[in-house]
mmCIF file of C-alpha atoms in Angstrom:
data_model
loop_
_atom_site.group_PDB
_atom_site.id
_atom_site.type_symbol
_atom_site.label_atom_id
_atom_site.label_comp_id
_atom_site.label_asym_id
_atom_site.label_seq_id
_atom_site.Cartn_x
_atom_site.Cartn_y
_atom_site.Cartn_z
ATOM 1 C CA UNK A 191 -1.832 -15.452 8.537
ATOM 2 C CA UNK A 192 -0.007 -11.485 8.855
ATOM 3 C CA UNK A 193 1.225 -9.148 6.446
ATOM 4 C CA UNK A 194 4.747 -7.500 6.883
ATOM 5 C CA UNK A 195 6.063 -4.126 4.798
ATOM 6 C CA UNK A 196 9.665 -3.602 4.584
ATOM 7 C CA UNK A 197 11.537 -0.847 2.635
ATOM 8 C CA UNK A 198 10.991 2.260 4.462
ATOM 9 C CA UNK A 199 13.972 4.682 5.341
ATOM 10 C CA UNK A 200 15.030 8.306 4.876
ATOM 11 C CA UNK A 201 15.306 9.900 1.628
ATOM 12 C CA UNK A 202 16.064 13.150 -0.269
ATOM 13 C CA UNK A 203 13.459 14.787 -1.749
ATOM 14 C CA UNK A 204 13.544 13.875 -5.782
ATOM 15 C CA UNK A 205 14.527 10.336 -4.333
ATOM 16 C CA UNK A 206 13.407 6.768 -4.858
ATOM 17 C CA UNK A 207 12.235 4.109 -2.498
ATOM 18 C CA UNK A 208 10.750 0.774 -2.960
ATOM 19 C CA UNK A 209 8.354 -0.942 -0.334
ATOM 20 C CA UNK A 210 7.538 -4.694 -0.121
ATOM 21 C CA UNK A 211 4.483 -6.477 1.860
ATOM 22 C CA UNK A 212 4.739 -10.072 1.712
ATOM 23 C CA UNK A 213 1.734 -11.995 3.295
ATOM 24 C CA UNK A 214 2.745 -15.070 5.333
ATOM 25 C CA UNK A 215 0.761 -17.731 7.294
ATOM 26 C CA UNK A 216 -1.577 -20.609 6.185
ATOM 27 C CA UNK A 217 -2.439 -20.373 2.773
ATOM 28 C CA UNK A 218 -2.441 -17.031 2.482
ATOM 29 C CA UNK A 219 -4.637 -15.666 -0.165
ATOM 30 C CA UNK A 220 -6.351 -11.656 -1.000
ATOM 31 C CA UNK A 221 -8.643 -10.701 -3.705
ATOM 32 C CA UNK A 222 -6.358 -7.478 -3.471
ATOM 33 C CA UNK A 223 -3.720 -5.793 -1.470
ATOM 34 C CA UNK A 224 -3.046 -2.213 -1.280
ATOM 35 C CA UNK A 225 -0.891 0.900 0.254
ATOM 36 C CA UNK A 226 -2.133 3.337 3.181
ATOM 37 C CA UNK A 227 -0.036 5.804 4.531
ATOM 38 C CA UNK A 228 -0.657 8.148 8.068
ATOM 39 C CA UNK A 229 1.468 11.301 7.967
ATOM 40 C CA UNK A 230 1.765 12.629 11.832
ATOM 41 C CA UNK A 231 -1.038 14.586 13.049
ATOM 42 C CA UNK A 232 -3.161 13.257 10.240
ATOM 43 C CA UNK A 233 -5.934 10.499 9.361
ATOM 44 C CA UNK A 234 -4.720 7.364 7.606
ATOM 45 C CA UNK A 235 -5.397 7.995 3.791
ATOM 46 C CA UNK A 236 -5.715 5.698 0.648
ATOM 47 C CA UNK A 237 -2.158 5.329 -1.454
ATOM 48 C CA UNK A 238 -2.636 2.383 -3.535
ATOM 49 C CA UNK A 239 -4.067 -0.524 -4.522
ATOM 50 C CA UNK A 240 -3.899 -3.874 -7.077
ATOM 51 C CA UNK A 241 -6.601 -6.558 -7.552
ATOM 52 C CA UNK A 242 -5.291 -9.573 -8.516
ATOM 53 C CA UNK A 243 -7.922 -10.823 -10.738
ATOM 54 C CA UNK A 244 -7.964 -8.304 -13.185
ATOM 55 C CA UNK A 245 -4.883 -6.231 -12.577
ATOM 56 C CA UNK A 246 -6.460 -3.403 -12.277
ATOM 57 C CA UNK A 247 -4.956 -0.341 -9.973
ATOM 58 C CA UNK A 248 -6.103 2.564 -7.976
ATOM 59 C CA UNK A 249 -4.016 5.586 -6.944
ATOM 60 C CA UNK A 250 -4.316 8.713 -5.019
ATOM 61 C CA UNK A 251 -4.189 11.702 -6.942
ATOM 62 C CA UNK A 252 -1.717 13.027 -4.677
ATOM 63 C CA UNK A 253 0.896 9.996 -6.229
ATOM 64 C CA UNK A 254 -0.537 9.378 -9.504
ATOM 65 C CA UNK A 255 2.571 9.582 -11.965
ATOM 66 C CA UNK A 256 5.065 9.022 -9.039
ATOM 67 C CA UNK A 257 4.278 5.823 -7.277
ATOM 68 C CA UNK A 258 3.281 2.662 -8.941
ATOM 69 C CA UNK A 259 2.191 -0.438 -7.395
ATOM 70 C CA UNK A 260 2.930 -3.729 -8.511
ATOM 71 C CA UNK A 261 2.821 -7.386 -7.692
ATOM 72 C CA UNK A 262 4.541 -10.550 -6.945
ATOM 73 C CA UNK A 263 3.796 -13.969 -9.347
ATOM 74 C CA UNK A 264 2.667 -16.019 -6.315
ATOM 75 C CA UNK A 265 0.108 -12.809 -5.427
ATOM 76 C CA UNK A 266 0.957 -12.904 -1.905
ATOM 77 C CA UNK A 267 3.531 -9.905 -2.155
ATOM 78 C CA UNK A 268 2.879 -6.362 -3.446
ATOM 79 C CA UNK A 269 5.388 -3.408 -3.903
ATOM 80 C CA UNK A 270 5.156 0.349 -4.082
ATOM 81 C CA UNK A 271 7.758 1.836 -6.266
ATOM 82 C CA UNK A 272 7.690 5.251 -5.321
ATOM 83 C CA UNK A 273 9.574 7.960 -7.336
ATOM 84 C CA UNK A 274 10.323 11.701 -7.290
ATOM 85 C CA UNK A 275 9.310 11.861 -3.758
ATOM 86 C CA UNK A 276 8.569 14.782 -1.896
ATOM 87 C CA UNK A 277 8.287 16.261 2.057
ATOM 88 C CA UNK A 278 4.636 15.596 2.207
ATOM 89 C CA UNK A 279 5.202 11.982 1.183
ATOM 90 C CA UNK A 280 6.594 11.477 4.637
ATOM 91 C CA UNK A 281 4.481 9.063 6.352
ATOM 92 C CA UNK A 282 4.303 5.678 8.007
ATOM 93 C CA UNK A 283 2.994 3.265 5.240
ATOM 94 C CA UNK A 284 0.758 0.350 5.722
ATOM 95 C CA UNK A 285 -0.155 -2.283 3.597
ATOM 96 C CA UNK A 286 -3.675 -3.813 3.876
ATOM 97 C CA UNK A 287 -4.990 -7.176 2.232
ATOM 98 C CA UNK A 288 -8.835 -8.143 1.620
ATOM 99 C CA UNK A 289 -9.134 -11.519 2.527
ATOM 100 C CA UNK A 290 -11.596 -14.468 1.376
ATOM 101 C CA UNK A 291 -14.428 -15.481 1.883
ATOM 102 C CA UNK A 292 -15.832 -11.800 1.503
ATOM 103 C CA UNK A 293 -14.710 -9.470 -1.266
ATOM 104 C CA UNK A 294 -14.886 -6.209 -0.652
ATOM 105 C CA UNK A 295 -16.148 -3.778 -3.253
ATOM 106 C CA UNK A 296 -14.549 -0.533 -1.573
ATOM 107 C CA UNK A 297 -10.759 -0.337 -3.145
ATOM 108 C CA UNK A 298 -9.898 3.389 -2.139
ATOM 109 C CA UNK A 299 -11.026 3.229 1.708
ATOM 110 C CA UNK A 300 -10.163 1.298 4.825
ATOM 111 C CA UNK A 301 -13.221 -0.378 4.950
ATOM 112 C CA UNK A 302 -12.407 -2.639 1.887
ATOM 113 C CA UNK A 303 -9.722 -4.427 3.783
ATOM 114 C CA UNK A 304 -9.590 -7.541 6.355
ATOM 115 C CA UNK A 305 -5.710 -7.465 7.471
ATOM 116 C CA UNK A 306 -3.326 -4.678 8.221
ATOM 117 C CA UNK A 307 0.217 -5.096 8.512
ATOM 118 C CA UNK A 308 2.840 -3.283 10.583
ATOM 119 C CA UNK A 309 3.746 0.174 8.881
ATOM 120 C CA UNK A 310 7.117 1.447 7.852
ATOM 121 C CA UNK A 311 8.235 4.699 8.032
ATOM 122 C CA UNK A 312 9.047 6.996 4.948
ATOM 123 C CA UNK A 313 10.806 10.264 5.838
ATOM 124 C CA UNK A 314 11.603 12.427 2.844
ATOM 125 C CA UNK A 315 13.894 15.137 3.566
ATOM 126 C CA UNK A 316 13.809 18.782 1.827
#
């Protein structure tokens, strides 16, 4: 199984981008999927997560009100709609999934995820 993220690019401050992350391989399923980002010179940080069973979502304070996570009907694809982008949102964005059989309780830290995709670069110019 693997995750494939796409949708990154160069955008001006105030603009929008939509990232996609698709799980594939075998019978892909997950308890939740999330997005993290890693800015130059900084550690990877949590951005947003979606738990499939309840539809519950979590967001980092820095993106609340600007970013929205959603999922496809098949529960194998997750999206991150990013609006009002700021230069400080510049980072490589990674998607991650919490896979069966072990359901991780933690939603906003890397330890809550088993599978990681390759990142997609988002650059926001001022």
